[in-house]
Each structure stands twice: as structure tokens, then as C-alpha cells.
């Protein structure tokens, strides 16, 4: 049976041209470009919590890296380096080889180097730390949204949650739609180009990626920025044909694993954002606005109907330790 170091050398040792020193020593050595700040994020994926245990390992390799790159995208950072730590129940080389193929396919697409990590025996658990660069003082932060800003979201929120519901047998989707939704769940596309454009062209003030659900993650922006947000149900993207309408709407507003970008932008940038959507071939939807929080009130997110009346919301997103009630 191969040792830990044999597995690392065989499946995870690749050239690291962006690093001063890559894997093989006690630490990697990295040199940020002049005038840049480091953006650093880490996410853990646990079998049975973040992915189904029988998930294809190539898809899992891609997703393990993609969800971390998505955090960098939300900050307007350019991805540079990643570290991978994981526990594996056994040294299944076929599984490890497929996982590494998926991981490096994602790394190559987004031009990042794997510069270190760790492996051990245990329940299947994968943890990536990702590092990116952003010019000093220019990152997209959660605490910069302003009253009067528009609320935008990219892509097709809700597809990943529909895919999970299909795999779990909670709904039955037509073949073409099920494949589209399962792909969205298992092979998300971090919106790096969008994040960079929003930051470089100064089109957004605040941003977050949607990992736990639209309303739940929007709650982090309003809490950090100290303002309220209104989401207009009628302006949400059309629900996919062939899905149960009520479930599809619930997946849009509270489903996780989308990794789309949710961001605030001043109204004068609407034309520029429409042009950017065409340039990137990525739908951008204006789905609400930010408003001042009444005095002595906590910041909140409201879902409104076509008449501007609040709609009841029973579930806003995923929370590991309880319901997120923002």
C-alpha cells in the first residue's frame, strides 16, 4: 500500500510556477506582487454534509477547489495559490487519481498553483485554503453597500439546489433539466471574470458569493453594511420549465451551492452592467435594492411581491448549527 508521501508525490506534485517554493518543504514560499494585498479563504467539505458520499471523484475534485475560488471572486481577487488538506478512509488510488484530475482541471482553468497541504486517514473530509491578490484598498467587501444601491445576482440561482433535490429523490426533473441542475451542483463555475470586472471597473460596492442561499447570504451584507435589503420576487430569474414551481422558487431564494455573485451597485451603473453581462455571456439580474434601516431597528432582508408587500419566508438558507433567520 502506498504511503502518504507516495500518494502526494504521485497524484498532487505538479509544477508551481507562481510560487517561490512549492510542495516538499515545511512551508511554501509565496511572493505577492507589489501593491497587492493577500485575500485568503478556507472551506471544508465533509461527506454527507456538503456532498453525497457517492459523488463522482472527478466532479468532487473540481468542486472542492471551485468553492474556494468563488470566495476570491466575491472579493474581486485574482486566484493565485491553494493548499489542500484532507482525510481519506483508505488509500483508494483510482479514487484519488480521479479526484486529482478534477482538482487540477479546475486549477488549470483558473490559473492557480497547488503549493502544499496534508493528508491523513479518517472520514472523508476535504479542506482547501485559497489565496489570491487584490490591489491595496480595492477589494469588494460585505460592509460597503449603501442605501439606494441596486441589488444584482449573476447566473441561474437555484439550479444546484434543484439538482440536489433530484438526487435525493425529493423531486423528479426531466432528463435534460436534471443534467443541467446536477452539473450546476457538482461542477460550479466560480465567477472570477465577473468579480475582477466589477472591481477593476468600479461597478460594485459590496459582494458575496451565494453558498448557503440567496436570502441568507444577502443577510451577511445587510448586517455588515448596516442597511436593509428588499428582494423583488417578480424580478427573480424565470424558474426552469419542468420543475415544481414552488420548489424551484424556494431553491432560488434559499438553496445553497450556487456560487453566483450577489452584489450591490449604484443605479448609474445599470447600462455598464448590462454591457458587462453581454461581454461575459453571463446573465446579470437586478432583483432588488438596498434601503436605509429605520432607527433603532436591526438590519433585515425582505422578500416583496409584485405589489411591494412582504411575503412570508420560512427558510432563508443553510446553517450548519441551526436556522438562519436574518
PDB file of C-alpha atoms in Angstrom:
ATOM      1  CA  UNK A   1       0.000   0.000   0.000  1.00  0.00           C
ATOM      2  CA  UNK A   2       1.445   3.432  -0.907  1.00  0.00           C
ATOM      3  CA  UNK A   3       2.496   5.752   1.899  1.00  0.00           C
ATOM      4  CA  UNK A   4       1.102   9.233   2.492  1.00  0.00           C
ATOM      5  CA  UNK A   5       4.137  10.768   0.797  1.00  0.00           C
ATOM      6  CA  UNK A   6       3.933   8.361  -2.137  1.00  0.00           C
ATOM      7  CA  UNK A   7       0.315   9.428  -2.728  1.00  0.00           C
ATOM      8  CA  UNK A   8       1.223  13.110  -2.588  1.00  0.00           C
ATOM      9  CA  UNK A   9       4.166  12.685  -4.946  1.00  0.00           C
ATOM     10  CA  UNK A  10       2.196  10.517  -7.365  1.00  0.00           C
ATOM     11  CA  UNK A  11      -1.050  12.489  -7.608  1.00  0.00           C
ATOM     12  CA  UNK A  12      -0.549  16.019  -6.271  1.00  0.00           C
ATOM     13  CA  UNK A  13       3.033  17.039  -7.090  1.00  0.00           C
ATOM     14  CA  UNK A  14       2.774  19.429 -10.041  1.00  0.00           C
ATOM     15  CA  UNK A  15       4.880  22.407 -11.180  1.00  0.00           C
ATOM     16  CA  UNK A  16       4.183  25.640  -9.264  1.00  0.00           C
ATOM     17  CA  UNK A  17       5.478  28.455 -11.479  1.00  0.00           C
ATOM     18  CA  UNK A  18       3.761  31.178  -9.422  1.00  0.00           C
ATOM     19  CA  UNK A  19       5.462  30.161  -6.148  1.00  0.00           C
ATOM     20  CA  UNK A  20       8.976  30.867  -4.905  1.00  0.00           C
ATOM     21  CA  UNK A  21       8.910  27.367  -3.364  1.00  0.00           C
ATOM     22  CA  UNK A  22       6.140  24.814  -3.781  1.00  0.00           C
ATOM     23  CA  UNK A  23       5.425  21.496  -2.018  1.00  0.00           C
ATOM     24  CA  UNK A  24       8.221  19.471  -0.443  1.00  0.00           C
ATOM     25  CA  UNK A  25       9.455  21.630   2.432  1.00  0.00           C
ATOM     26  CA  UNK A  26       7.867  22.588   5.759  1.00  0.00           C
ATOM     27  CA  UNK A  27       6.238  25.633   4.132  1.00  0.00           C
ATOM     28  CA  UNK A  28       5.615  27.019   0.683  1.00  0.00           C
ATOM     29  CA  UNK A  29       7.166  30.378  -0.107  1.00  0.00           C
ATOM     30  CA  UNK A  30       4.960  32.924  -1.886  1.00  0.00           C
ATOM     31  CA  UNK A  31       5.721  36.430  -3.121  1.00  0.00           C
ATOM     32  CA  UNK A  32       2.698  38.721  -3.663  1.00  0.00           C
ATOM     33  CA  UNK A  33       3.092  41.256  -6.453  1.00  0.00           C
ATOM     34  CA  UNK A  34       3.972  44.828  -5.392  1.00  0.00           C
ATOM     35  CA  UNK A  35       0.956  46.871  -4.338  1.00  0.00           C
ATOM     36  CA  UNK A  36      -1.198  43.809  -3.701  1.00  0.00           C
ATOM     37  CA  UNK A  37      -2.985  42.545  -0.603  1.00  0.00           C
ATOM     38  CA  UNK A  38      -3.496  38.834   0.004  1.00  0.00           C
ATOM     39  CA  UNK A  39      -7.076  37.564   0.063  1.00  0.00           C
ATOM     40  CA  UNK A  40      -7.184  34.262   1.968  1.00  0.00           C
ATOM     41  CA  UNK A  41     -10.113  31.891   2.426  1.00  0.00           C
ATOM     42  CA  UNK A  42     -10.688  28.326   3.556  1.00  0.00           C
ATOM     43  CA  UNK A  43     -13.640  25.962   3.183  1.00  0.00           C
ATOM     44  CA  UNK A  44     -14.201  22.431   4.406  1.00  0.00           C
ATOM     45  CA  UNK A  45     -16.261  19.859   2.524  1.00  0.00           C
ATOM     46  CA  UNK A  46     -17.483  16.918   4.612  1.00  0.00           C
ATOM     47  CA  UNK A  47     -19.017  13.774   3.117  1.00  0.00           C
ATOM     48  CA  UNK A  48     -22.730  13.584   3.898  1.00  0.00           C
ATOM     49  CA  UNK A  49     -22.915  17.305   4.725  1.00  0.00           C
ATOM     50  CA  UNK A  50     -21.502  19.117   1.687  1.00  0.00           C
ATOM     51  CA  UNK A  51     -21.629  16.324  -0.871  1.00  0.00           C
ATOM     52  CA  UNK A  52     -23.195  12.902  -1.264  1.00  0.00           C
ATOM     53  CA  UNK A  53     -20.746  10.087  -0.413  1.00  0.00           C
ATOM     54  CA  UNK A  54     -21.100   8.539  -3.887  1.00  0.00           C
ATOM     55  CA  UNK A  55     -20.289  11.762  -5.749  1.00  0.00           C
ATOM     56  CA  UNK A  56     -18.040  11.171  -8.742  1.00  0.00           C
ATOM     57  CA  UNK A  57     -14.482  11.912  -7.525  1.00  0.00           C
ATOM     58  CA  UNK A  58     -13.579  13.990 -10.615  1.00  0.00           C
ATOM     59  CA  UNK A  59     -16.551  16.235 -10.010  1.00  0.00           C
ATOM     60  CA  UNK A  60     -15.705  16.376  -6.309  1.00  0.00           C
ATOM     61  CA  UNK A  61     -12.113  17.368  -7.084  1.00  0.00           C
ATOM     62  CA  UNK A  62     -13.365  20.241  -9.226  1.00  0.00           C
ATOM     63  CA  UNK A  63     -15.902  21.407  -6.655  1.00  0.00           C
ATOM     64  CA  UNK A  64     -13.509  21.188  -3.708  1.00  0.00           C
ATOM     65  CA  UNK A  65     -11.348  23.831  -5.359  1.00  0.00           C
ATOM     66  CA  UNK A  66     -14.107  25.800  -7.091  1.00  0.00           C
ATOM     67  CA  UNK A  67     -15.975  26.714  -3.905  1.00  0.00           C
ATOM     68  CA  UNK A  68     -12.836  28.352  -2.526  1.00  0.00           C
ATOM     69  CA  UNK A  69     -12.020  30.181  -5.744  1.00  0.00           C
ATOM     70  CA  UNK A  70     -15.578  31.522  -5.611  1.00  0.00           C
ATOM     71  CA  UNK A  71     -14.787  33.289  -2.329  1.00  0.00           C
ATOM     72  CA  UNK A  72     -11.836  35.004  -4.004  1.00  0.00           C
ATOM     73  CA  UNK A  73     -14.080  36.013  -6.917  1.00  0.00           C
ATOM     74  CA  UNK A  74     -16.516  37.633  -4.485  1.00  0.00           C
ATOM     75  CA  UNK A  75     -13.700  39.852  -3.198  1.00  0.00           C
ATOM     76  CA  UNK A  76     -12.603  40.843  -6.690  1.00  0.00           C
ATOM     77  CA  UNK A  77      -9.332  38.978  -6.119  1.00  0.00           C
ATOM     78  CA  UNK A  78      -7.284  37.131  -8.717  1.00  0.00           C
ATOM     79  CA  UNK A  79      -6.700  33.495  -7.628  1.00  0.00           C
ATOM     80  CA  UNK A  80      -3.014  32.520  -7.262  1.00  0.00           C
ATOM     81  CA  UNK A  81      -2.308  29.653  -4.833  1.00  0.00           C
ATOM     82  CA  UNK A  82      -4.124  26.883  -2.953  1.00  0.00           C
ATOM     83  CA  UNK A  83      -3.346  24.338  -0.235  1.00  0.00           C
ATOM     84  CA  UNK A  84      -5.252  21.078   0.155  1.00  0.00           C
ATOM     85  CA  UNK A  85      -5.742  19.113   3.362  1.00  0.00           C
ATOM     86  CA  UNK A  86      -7.872  16.009   3.561  1.00  0.00           C
ATOM     87  CA  UNK A  87      -8.672  12.856   5.422  1.00  0.00           C
ATOM     88  CA  UNK A  88      -9.422   9.704   3.439  1.00  0.00           C
ATOM     89  CA  UNK A  89     -10.950   6.441   4.716  1.00  0.00           C
ATOM     90  CA  UNK A  90      -8.414   4.446   2.682  1.00  0.00           C
ATOM     91  CA  UNK A  91      -5.739   4.846   0.010  1.00  0.00           C
ATOM     92  CA  UNK A  92      -8.001   4.088  -2.975  1.00  0.00           C
ATOM     93  CA  UNK A  93      -5.679   5.071  -5.807  1.00  0.00           C
ATOM     94  CA  UNK A  94      -8.338   5.003  -8.528  1.00  0.00           C
ATOM     95  CA  UNK A  95     -10.485   7.408  -6.465  1.00  0.00           C
ATOM     96  CA  UNK A  96      -7.503   9.627  -5.617  1.00  0.00           C
ATOM     97  CA  UNK A  97      -6.373   9.757  -9.251  1.00  0.00           C
ATOM     98  CA  UNK A  98      -9.842  10.837 -10.443  1.00  0.00           C
ATOM     99  CA  UNK A  99     -10.145  13.389  -7.635  1.00  0.00           C
ATOM    100  CA  UNK A 100      -6.745  14.872  -8.533  1.00  0.00           C
ATOM    101  CA  UNK A 101      -7.751  15.055 -12.218  1.00  0.00           C
ATOM    102  CA  UNK A 102     -10.810  17.108 -11.309  1.00  0.00           C
ATOM    103  CA  UNK A 103      -8.912  19.307  -8.874  1.00  0.00           C
ATOM    104  CA  UNK A 104      -6.166  20.144 -11.355  1.00  0.00           C
ATOM    105  CA  UNK A 105      -8.679  20.694 -14.167  1.00  0.00           C
ATOM    106  CA  UNK A 106     -10.154  23.465 -12.031  1.00  0.00           C
ATOM    107  CA  UNK A 107      -6.717  24.741 -11.028  1.00  0.00           C
ATOM    108  CA  UNK A 108      -5.643  24.958 -14.659  1.00  0.00           C
ATOM    109  CA  UNK A 109      -8.807  26.758 -15.710  1.00  0.00           C
ATOM    110  CA  UNK A 110      -8.349  29.446 -13.066  1.00  0.00           C
ATOM    111  CA  UNK A 111      -4.521  29.513 -13.206  1.00  0.00           C
ATOM    112  CA  UNK A 112      -3.737  28.586  -9.609  1.00  0.00           C
ATOM    113  CA  UNK A 113      -0.859  26.534  -8.157  1.00  0.00           C
ATOM    114  CA  UNK A 114      -1.272  23.840  -5.508  1.00  0.00           C
ATOM    115  CA  UNK A 115       1.599  24.714  -3.160  1.00  0.00           C
ATOM    116  CA  UNK A 116       1.097  22.386  -0.195  1.00  0.00           C
ATOM    117  CA  UNK A 117      -1.254  20.569   2.146  1.00  0.00           C
ATOM    118  CA  UNK A 118      -1.649  17.440   4.239  1.00  0.00           C
ATOM    119  CA  UNK A 119      -3.328  14.036   4.150  1.00  0.00           C
ATOM    120  CA  UNK A 120      -4.348  11.604   6.867  1.00  0.00           C
ATOM    121  CA  UNK A 121      -6.620   8.593   7.401  1.00  0.00           C
ATOM    122  CA  UNK A 122     -10.132   9.314   8.618  1.00  0.00           C
ATOM    123  CA  UNK A 123     -13.704  10.061   7.480  1.00  0.00           C
ATOM    124  CA  UNK A 124     -13.805  11.679   4.025  1.00  0.00           C
ATOM    125  CA  UNK A 125     -13.181  15.364   4.656  1.00  0.00           C
ATOM    126  CA  UNK A 126     -11.585  17.876   2.270  1.00  0.00           C
ATOM    127  CA  UNK A 127     -10.325  21.350   3.123  1.00  0.00           C
ATOM    128  CA  UNK A 128      -8.791  23.912   0.759  1.00  0.00           C
ATOM    129  CA  UNK A 129      -7.122  27.183   1.668  1.00  0.00           C
ATOM    130  CA  UNK A 130      -7.026  29.547  -1.299  1.00  0.00           C
ATOM    131  CA  UNK A 131      -5.005  32.721  -1.689  1.00  0.00           C
ATOM    132  CA  UNK A 132      -5.473  35.495  -4.199  1.00  0.00           C
ATOM    133  CA  UNK A 133      -4.287  39.021  -4.844  1.00  0.00           C
ATOM    134  CA  UNK A 134      -6.197  42.283  -4.923  1.00  0.00           C
ATOM    135  CA  UNK A 135      -4.830  45.841  -5.162  1.00  0.00           C
ATOM    136  CA  UNK A 136      -4.476  47.517  -1.783  1.00  0.00           C
ATOM    137  CA  UNK A 137      -7.771  49.005  -0.632  1.00  0.00           C
ATOM    138  CA  UNK A 138      -9.792  47.876  -3.656  1.00  0.00           C
ATOM    139  CA  UNK A 139     -11.391  44.595  -2.513  1.00  0.00           C
ATOM    140  CA  UNK A 140     -15.150  44.083  -2.730  1.00  0.00           C
ATOM    141  CA  UNK A 141     -16.279  43.814   0.877  1.00  0.00           C
ATOM    142  CA  UNK A 142     -19.569  42.956   2.525  1.00  0.00           C
ATOM    143  CA  UNK A 143     -19.669  46.185   4.519  1.00  0.00           C
ATOM    144  CA  UNK A 144     -19.713  48.711   1.644  1.00  0.00           C
ATOM    145  CA  UNK A 145     -23.315  48.506   0.372  1.00  0.00           C
ATOM    146  CA  UNK A 146     -25.215  51.807   0.567  1.00  0.00           C
ATOM    147  CA  UNK A 147     -28.869  52.760   0.765  1.00  0.00           C
ATOM    148  CA  UNK A 148     -30.084  53.446  -2.774  1.00  0.00           C
ATOM    149  CA  UNK A 149     -27.865  50.774  -4.345  1.00  0.00           C
ATOM    150  CA  UNK A 150     -29.336  48.202  -6.690  1.00  0.00           C
ATOM    151  CA  UNK A 151     -29.131  44.504  -5.789  1.00  0.00           C
ATOM    152  CA  UNK A 152     -27.843  42.188  -8.527  1.00  0.00           C
ATOM    153  CA  UNK A 153     -27.210  38.476  -8.899  1.00  0.00           C
ATOM    154  CA  UNK A 154     -25.431  36.518 -11.622  1.00  0.00           C
ATOM    155  CA  UNK A 155     -26.323  33.356 -13.463  1.00  0.00           C
ATOM    156  CA  UNK A 156     -29.169  30.984 -12.630  1.00  0.00           C
ATOM    157  CA  UNK A 157     -29.582  30.759  -8.846  1.00  0.00           C
ATOM    158  CA  UNK A 158     -31.404  27.696  -7.581  1.00  0.00           C
ATOM    159  CA  UNK A 159     -30.248  25.128 -10.124  1.00  0.00           C
ATOM    160  CA  UNK A 160     -27.788  23.447  -7.766  1.00  0.00           C
ATOM    161  CA  UNK A 161     -30.392  23.043  -5.029  1.00  0.00           C
ATOM    162  CA  UNK A 162     -32.814  21.573  -7.572  1.00  0.00           C
ATOM    163  CA  UNK A 163     -30.111  19.128  -8.608  1.00  0.00           C
ATOM    164  CA  UNK A 164     -29.612  18.044  -5.008  1.00  0.00           C
ATOM    165  CA  UNK A 165     -33.368  17.626  -4.522  1.00  0.00           C
ATOM    166  CA  UNK A 166     -33.450  15.407  -7.615  1.00  0.00           C
ATOM    167  CA  UNK A 167     -30.534  13.248  -6.428  1.00  0.00           C
ATOM    168  CA  UNK A 168     -32.146  12.884  -3.002  1.00  0.00           C
ATOM    169  CA  UNK A 169     -35.469  11.819  -4.527  1.00  0.00           C
ATOM    170  CA  UNK A 170     -37.357  14.860  -3.234  1.00  0.00           C
ATOM    171  CA  UNK A 171     -38.400  15.792  -6.785  1.00  0.00           C
ATOM    172  CA  UNK A 172     -38.227  14.295 -10.266  1.00  0.00           C
ATOM    173  CA  UNK A 173     -36.830  16.507 -13.012  1.00  0.00           C
ATOM    174  CA  UNK A 174     -36.932  15.872 -16.776  1.00  0.00           C
ATOM    175  CA  UNK A 175     -33.687  14.357 -18.082  1.00  0.00           C
ATOM    176  CA  UNK A 176     -32.289  17.484 -19.739  1.00  0.00           C
ATOM    177  CA  UNK A 177     -33.079  19.692 -16.747  1.00  0.00           C
ATOM    178  CA  UNK A 178     -31.778  17.154 -14.229  1.00  0.00           C
ATOM    179  CA  UNK A 179     -28.423  17.016 -16.014  1.00  0.00           C
ATOM    180  CA  UNK A 180     -28.192  20.808 -16.083  1.00  0.00           C
ATOM    181  CA  UNK A 181     -29.012  21.030 -12.381  1.00  0.00           C
ATOM    182  CA  UNK A 182     -26.671  18.211 -11.325  1.00  0.00           C
ATOM    183  CA  UNK A 183     -23.861  19.847 -13.304  1.00  0.00           C
ATOM    184  CA  UNK A 184     -24.559  23.134 -11.512  1.00  0.00           C
ATOM    185  CA  UNK A 185     -24.351  21.283  -8.187  1.00  0.00           C
ATOM    186  CA  UNK A 186     -21.253  19.203  -8.849  1.00  0.00           C
ATOM    187  CA  UNK A 187     -19.250  21.452 -11.183  1.00  0.00           C
ATOM    188  CA  UNK A 188     -19.901  25.078 -10.180  1.00  0.00           C
ATOM    189  CA  UNK A 189     -18.166  27.839 -12.139  1.00  0.00           C
ATOM    190  CA  UNK A 190     -16.596  30.485  -9.892  1.00  0.00           C
ATOM    191  CA  UNK A 191     -17.367  33.932 -11.316  1.00  0.00           C
ATOM    192  CA  UNK A 192     -13.770  35.124 -11.326  1.00  0.00           C
ATOM    193  CA  UNK A 193     -14.065  37.184 -14.518  1.00  0.00           C
ATOM    194  CA  UNK A 194     -17.154  38.904 -13.146  1.00  0.00           C
ATOM    195  CA  UNK A 195     -15.544  39.662  -9.797  1.00  0.00           C
ATOM    196  CA  UNK A 196     -12.460  41.108 -11.465  1.00  0.00           C
ATOM    197  CA  UNK A 197     -14.539  43.261 -13.815  1.00  0.00           C
ATOM    198  CA  UNK A 198     -16.752  44.560 -11.009  1.00  0.00           C
ATOM    199  CA  UNK A 199     -13.667  45.566  -9.045  1.00  0.00           C
ATOM    200  CA  UNK A 200     -11.492  46.866 -11.881  1.00  0.00           C
ATOM    201  CA  UNK A 201     -14.301  48.934 -13.443  1.00  0.00           C
ATOM    202  CA  UNK A 202     -15.596  50.074 -10.044  1.00  0.00           C
ATOM    203  CA  UNK A 203     -19.106  48.829 -10.808  1.00  0.00           C
ATOM    204  CA  UNK A 204     -19.892  47.214  -7.438  1.00  0.00           C
ATOM    205  CA  UNK A 205     -19.590  48.364  -3.855  1.00  0.00           C
ATOM    206  CA  UNK A 206     -20.195  45.112  -1.946  1.00  0.00           C
ATOM    207  CA  UNK A 207     -20.348  41.462  -2.979  1.00  0.00           C
ATOM    208  CA  UNK A 208     -20.717  37.931  -1.656  1.00  0.00           C
ATOM    209  CA  UNK A 209     -20.940  34.518  -3.284  1.00  0.00           C
ATOM    210  CA  UNK A 210     -24.127  32.534  -2.772  1.00  0.00           C
ATOM    211  CA  UNK A 211     -23.146  29.336  -0.984  1.00  0.00           C
ATOM    212  CA  UNK A 212     -25.828  28.987   1.701  1.00  0.00           C
ATOM    213  CA  UNK A 213     -28.813  30.592  -0.042  1.00  0.00           C
ATOM    214  CA  UNK A 214     -29.653  33.969  -1.596  1.00  0.00           C
ATOM    215  CA  UNK A 215     -31.574  35.414   1.351  1.00  0.00           C
ATOM    216  CA  UNK A 216     -29.181  34.006   3.953  1.00  0.00           C
ATOM    217  CA  UNK A 217     -26.060  35.307   2.220  1.00  0.00           C
ATOM    218  CA  UNK A 218     -27.686  38.657   1.484  1.00  0.00           C
ATOM    219  CA  UNK A 219     -28.248  38.817   5.229  1.00  0.00           C
ATOM    220  CA  UNK A 220     -24.472  38.982   5.717  1.00  0.00           C
ATOM    221  CA  UNK A 221     -24.239  42.075   3.502  1.00  0.00           C
ATOM    222  CA  UNK A 222     -27.050  43.924   5.261  1.00  0.00           C
ATOM    223  CA  UNK A 223     -25.658  43.035   8.685  1.00  0.00           C
ATOM    224  CA  UNK A 224     -22.137  44.177   7.797  1.00  0.00           C
ATOM    225  CA  UNK A 225     -23.309  47.299   5.941  1.00  0.00           C
ATOM    226  CA  UNK A 226     -25.955  48.278   8.497  1.00  0.00           C
ATOM    227  CA  UNK A 227     -28.787  48.689   5.981  1.00  0.00           C
ATOM    228  CA  UNK A 228     -31.880  46.809   4.811  1.00  0.00           C
ATOM    229  CA  UNK A 229     -32.384  44.968   1.535  1.00  0.00           C
ATOM    230  CA  UNK A 230     -35.540  44.331  -0.487  1.00  0.00           C
ATOM    231  CA  UNK A 231     -35.737  41.411  -2.912  1.00  0.00           C
ATOM    232  CA  UNK A 232     -38.448  41.702  -5.572  1.00  0.00           C
ATOM    233  CA  UNK A 233     -39.838  38.233  -6.251  1.00  0.00           C
ATOM    234  CA  UNK A 234     -41.190  39.307  -9.645  1.00  0.00           C
ATOM    235  CA  UNK A 235     -37.649  40.281 -10.763  1.00  0.00           C
ATOM    236  CA  UNK A 236     -36.035  36.939  -9.935  1.00  0.00           C
ATOM    237  CA  UNK A 237     -34.958  34.854 -12.955  1.00  0.00           C
ATOM    238  CA  UNK A 238     -37.652  32.729 -14.561  1.00  0.00           C
ATOM    239  CA  UNK A 239     -37.963  29.343 -12.923  1.00  0.00           C
ATOM    240  CA  UNK A 240     -36.846  26.441 -15.151  1.00  0.00           C
ATOM    241  CA  UNK A 241     -39.596  24.672 -17.064  1.00  0.00           C
ATOM    242  CA  UNK A 242     -40.209  21.138 -15.894  1.00  0.00           C
ATOM    243  CA  UNK A 243     -39.582  21.836 -12.205  1.00  0.00           C
ATOM    244  CA  UNK A 244     -42.202  22.161  -9.498  1.00  0.00           C
ATOM    245  CA  UNK A 245     -42.776  25.957  -9.375  1.00  0.00           C
ATOM    246  CA  UNK A 246     -42.930  26.199  -5.582  1.00  0.00           C
ATOM    247  CA  UNK A 247     -39.804  24.100  -5.098  1.00  0.00           C
ATOM    248  CA  UNK A 248     -37.948  25.974  -7.831  1.00  0.00           C
ATOM    249  CA  UNK A 249     -38.751  29.312  -6.172  1.00  0.00           C
ATOM    250  CA  UNK A 250     -37.649  28.009  -2.779  1.00  0.00           C
ATOM    251  CA  UNK A 251     -34.391  26.800  -4.324  1.00  0.00           C
ATOM    252  CA  UNK A 252     -33.836  30.257  -5.827  1.00  0.00           C
ATOM    253  CA  UNK A 253     -34.235  32.186  -2.611  1.00  0.00           C
ATOM    254  CA  UNK A 254     -32.845  29.697  -0.084  1.00  0.00           C
ATOM    255  CA  UNK A 255     -30.970  26.960  -1.961  1.00  0.00           C
ATOM    256  CA  UNK A 256     -27.231  26.726  -1.460  1.00  0.00           C
ATOM    257  CA  UNK A 257     -24.284  25.726  -3.652  1.00  0.00           C
ATOM    258  CA  UNK A 258     -24.961  28.261  -6.426  1.00  0.00           C
ATOM    259  CA  UNK A 259     -21.647  30.127  -6.123  1.00  0.00           C
ATOM    260  CA  UNK A 260     -23.139  33.001  -8.088  1.00  0.00           C
ATOM    261  CA  UNK A 261     -22.177  36.545  -7.113  1.00  0.00           C
ATOM    262  CA  UNK A 262     -24.663  38.733  -5.269  1.00  0.00           C
ATOM    263  CA  UNK A 263     -23.624  42.393  -5.293  1.00  0.00           C
ATOM    264  CA  UNK A 264     -24.644  45.989  -4.745  1.00  0.00           C
ATOM    265  CA  UNK A 265     -24.137  48.669  -7.392  1.00  0.00           C
ATOM    266  CA  UNK A 266     -25.100  52.306  -7.779  1.00  0.00           C
ATOM    267  CA  UNK A 267     -28.073  52.878 -10.160  1.00  0.00           C
ATOM    268  CA  UNK A 268     -25.890  54.837 -12.595  1.00  0.00           C
ATOM    269  CA  UNK A 269     -24.050  51.599 -13.445  1.00  0.00           C
ATOM    270  CA  UNK A 270     -27.094  49.776 -14.864  1.00  0.00           C
ATOM    271  CA  UNK A 271     -26.103  50.288 -18.515  1.00  0.00           C
ATOM    272  CA  UNK A 272     -22.494  49.280 -17.843  1.00  0.00           C
ATOM    273  CA  UNK A 273     -23.653  46.110 -16.060  1.00  0.00           C
ATOM    274  CA  UNK A 274     -25.968  45.231 -18.945  1.00  0.00           C
ATOM    275  CA  UNK A 275     -22.997  45.604 -21.299  1.00  0.00           C
ATOM    276  CA  UNK A 276     -20.808  43.503 -18.999  1.00  0.00           C
ATOM    277  CA  UNK A 277     -23.407  40.724 -18.998  1.00  0.00           C
ATOM    278  CA  UNK A 278     -23.215  40.600 -22.796  1.00  0.00           C
ATOM    279  CA  UNK A 279     -19.424  40.739 -22.752  1.00  0.00           C
ATOM    280  CA  UNK A 280     -19.129  37.815 -20.319  1.00  0.00           C
ATOM    281  CA  UNK A 281     -22.120  35.949 -21.794  1.00  0.00           C
ATOM    282  CA  UNK A 282     -23.409  35.719 -18.223  1.00  0.00           C
ATOM    283  CA  UNK A 283     -26.899  36.857 -17.195  1.00  0.00           C
ATOM    284  CA  UNK A 284     -26.971  39.589 -14.553  1.00  0.00           C
ATOM    285  CA  UNK A 285     -30.297  40.218 -12.848  1.00  0.00           C
ATOM    286  CA  UNK A 286     -31.350  43.346 -10.944  1.00  0.00           C
ATOM    287  CA  UNK A 287     -33.525  41.766  -8.260  1.00  0.00           C
ATOM    288  CA  UNK A 288     -33.929  44.423  -5.585  1.00  0.00           C
ATOM    289  CA  UNK A 289     -32.426  47.345  -3.765  1.00  0.00           C
ATOM    290  CA  UNK A 290     -30.847  48.454  -0.516  1.00  0.00           C
ATOM    291  CA  UNK A 291     -32.686  50.900   1.747  1.00  0.00           C
ATOM    292  CA  UNK A 292     -31.902  52.666   4.999  1.00  0.00           C
ATOM    293  CA  UNK A 293     -32.657  50.764   8.187  1.00  0.00           C
ATOM    294  CA  UNK A 294     -35.247  52.511  10.379  1.00  0.00           C
ATOM    295  CA  UNK A 295     -33.809  53.986  13.597  1.00  0.00           C
ATOM    296  CA  UNK A 296     -33.430  51.524  16.481  1.00  0.00           C
ATOM    297  CA  UNK A 297     -34.103  48.573  14.156  1.00  0.00           C
ATOM    298  CA  UNK A 298     -31.915  45.660  13.180  1.00  0.00           C
ATOM    299  CA  UNK A 299     -30.917  45.349   9.540  1.00  0.00           C
ATOM    300  CA  UNK A 300     -33.135  42.918   7.686  1.00  0.00           C
ATOM    301  CA  UNK A 301     -33.882  41.332   4.300  1.00  0.00           C
ATOM    302  CA  UNK A 302     -37.439  41.485   2.966  1.00  0.00           C
ATOM    303  CA  UNK A 303     -38.918  39.453   0.109  1.00  0.00           C
ATOM    304  CA  UNK A 304     -41.641  41.512  -1.616  1.00  0.00           C
ATOM    305  CA  UNK A 305     -44.426  40.560  -4.034  1.00  0.00           C
ATOM    306  CA  UNK A 306     -45.306  42.464  -7.219  1.00  0.00           C
ATOM    307  CA  UNK A 307     -47.306  44.974  -5.151  1.00  0.00           C
ATOM    308  CA  UNK A 308     -44.418  45.688  -2.806  1.00  0.00           C
ATOM    309  CA  UNK A 309     -45.949  43.710   0.054  1.00  0.00           C
ATOM    310  CA  UNK A 310     -43.795  41.454   2.275  1.00  0.00           C
ATOM    311  CA  UNK A 311     -44.012  37.732   1.607  1.00  0.00           C
ATOM    312  CA  UNK A 312     -43.658  35.167   4.400  1.00  0.00           C
ATOM    313  CA  UNK A 313     -40.327  33.341   4.356  1.00  0.00           C
ATOM    314  CA  UNK A 314     -39.986  30.116   6.318  1.00  0.00           C
ATOM    315  CA  UNK A 315     -36.457  29.218   5.241  1.00  0.00           C
ATOM    316  CA  UNK A 316     -33.678  31.586   4.157  1.00  0.00           C
ATOM    317  CA  UNK A 317     -30.757  29.227   3.643  1.00  0.00           C
ATOM    318  CA  UNK A 318     -28.453  26.599   5.075  1.00  0.00           C
ATOM    319  CA  UNK A 319     -26.897  26.906   8.529  1.00  0.00           C
ATOM    320  CA  UNK A 320     -24.740  24.127   9.986  1.00  0.00           C
ATOM    321  CA  UNK A 321     -25.915  24.760  13.554  1.00  0.00           C
ATOM    322  CA  UNK A 322     -29.467  25.999  13.150  1.00  0.00           C
ATOM    323  CA  UNK A 323     -31.863  28.053  11.058  1.00  0.00           C
ATOM    324  CA  UNK A 324     -30.526  31.328   9.629  1.00  0.00           C
ATOM    325  CA  UNK A 325     -33.275  33.826  10.435  1.00  0.00           C
ATOM    326  CA  UNK A 326     -31.831  37.031   9.007  1.00  0.00           C
TER     327      UNK A 326
END
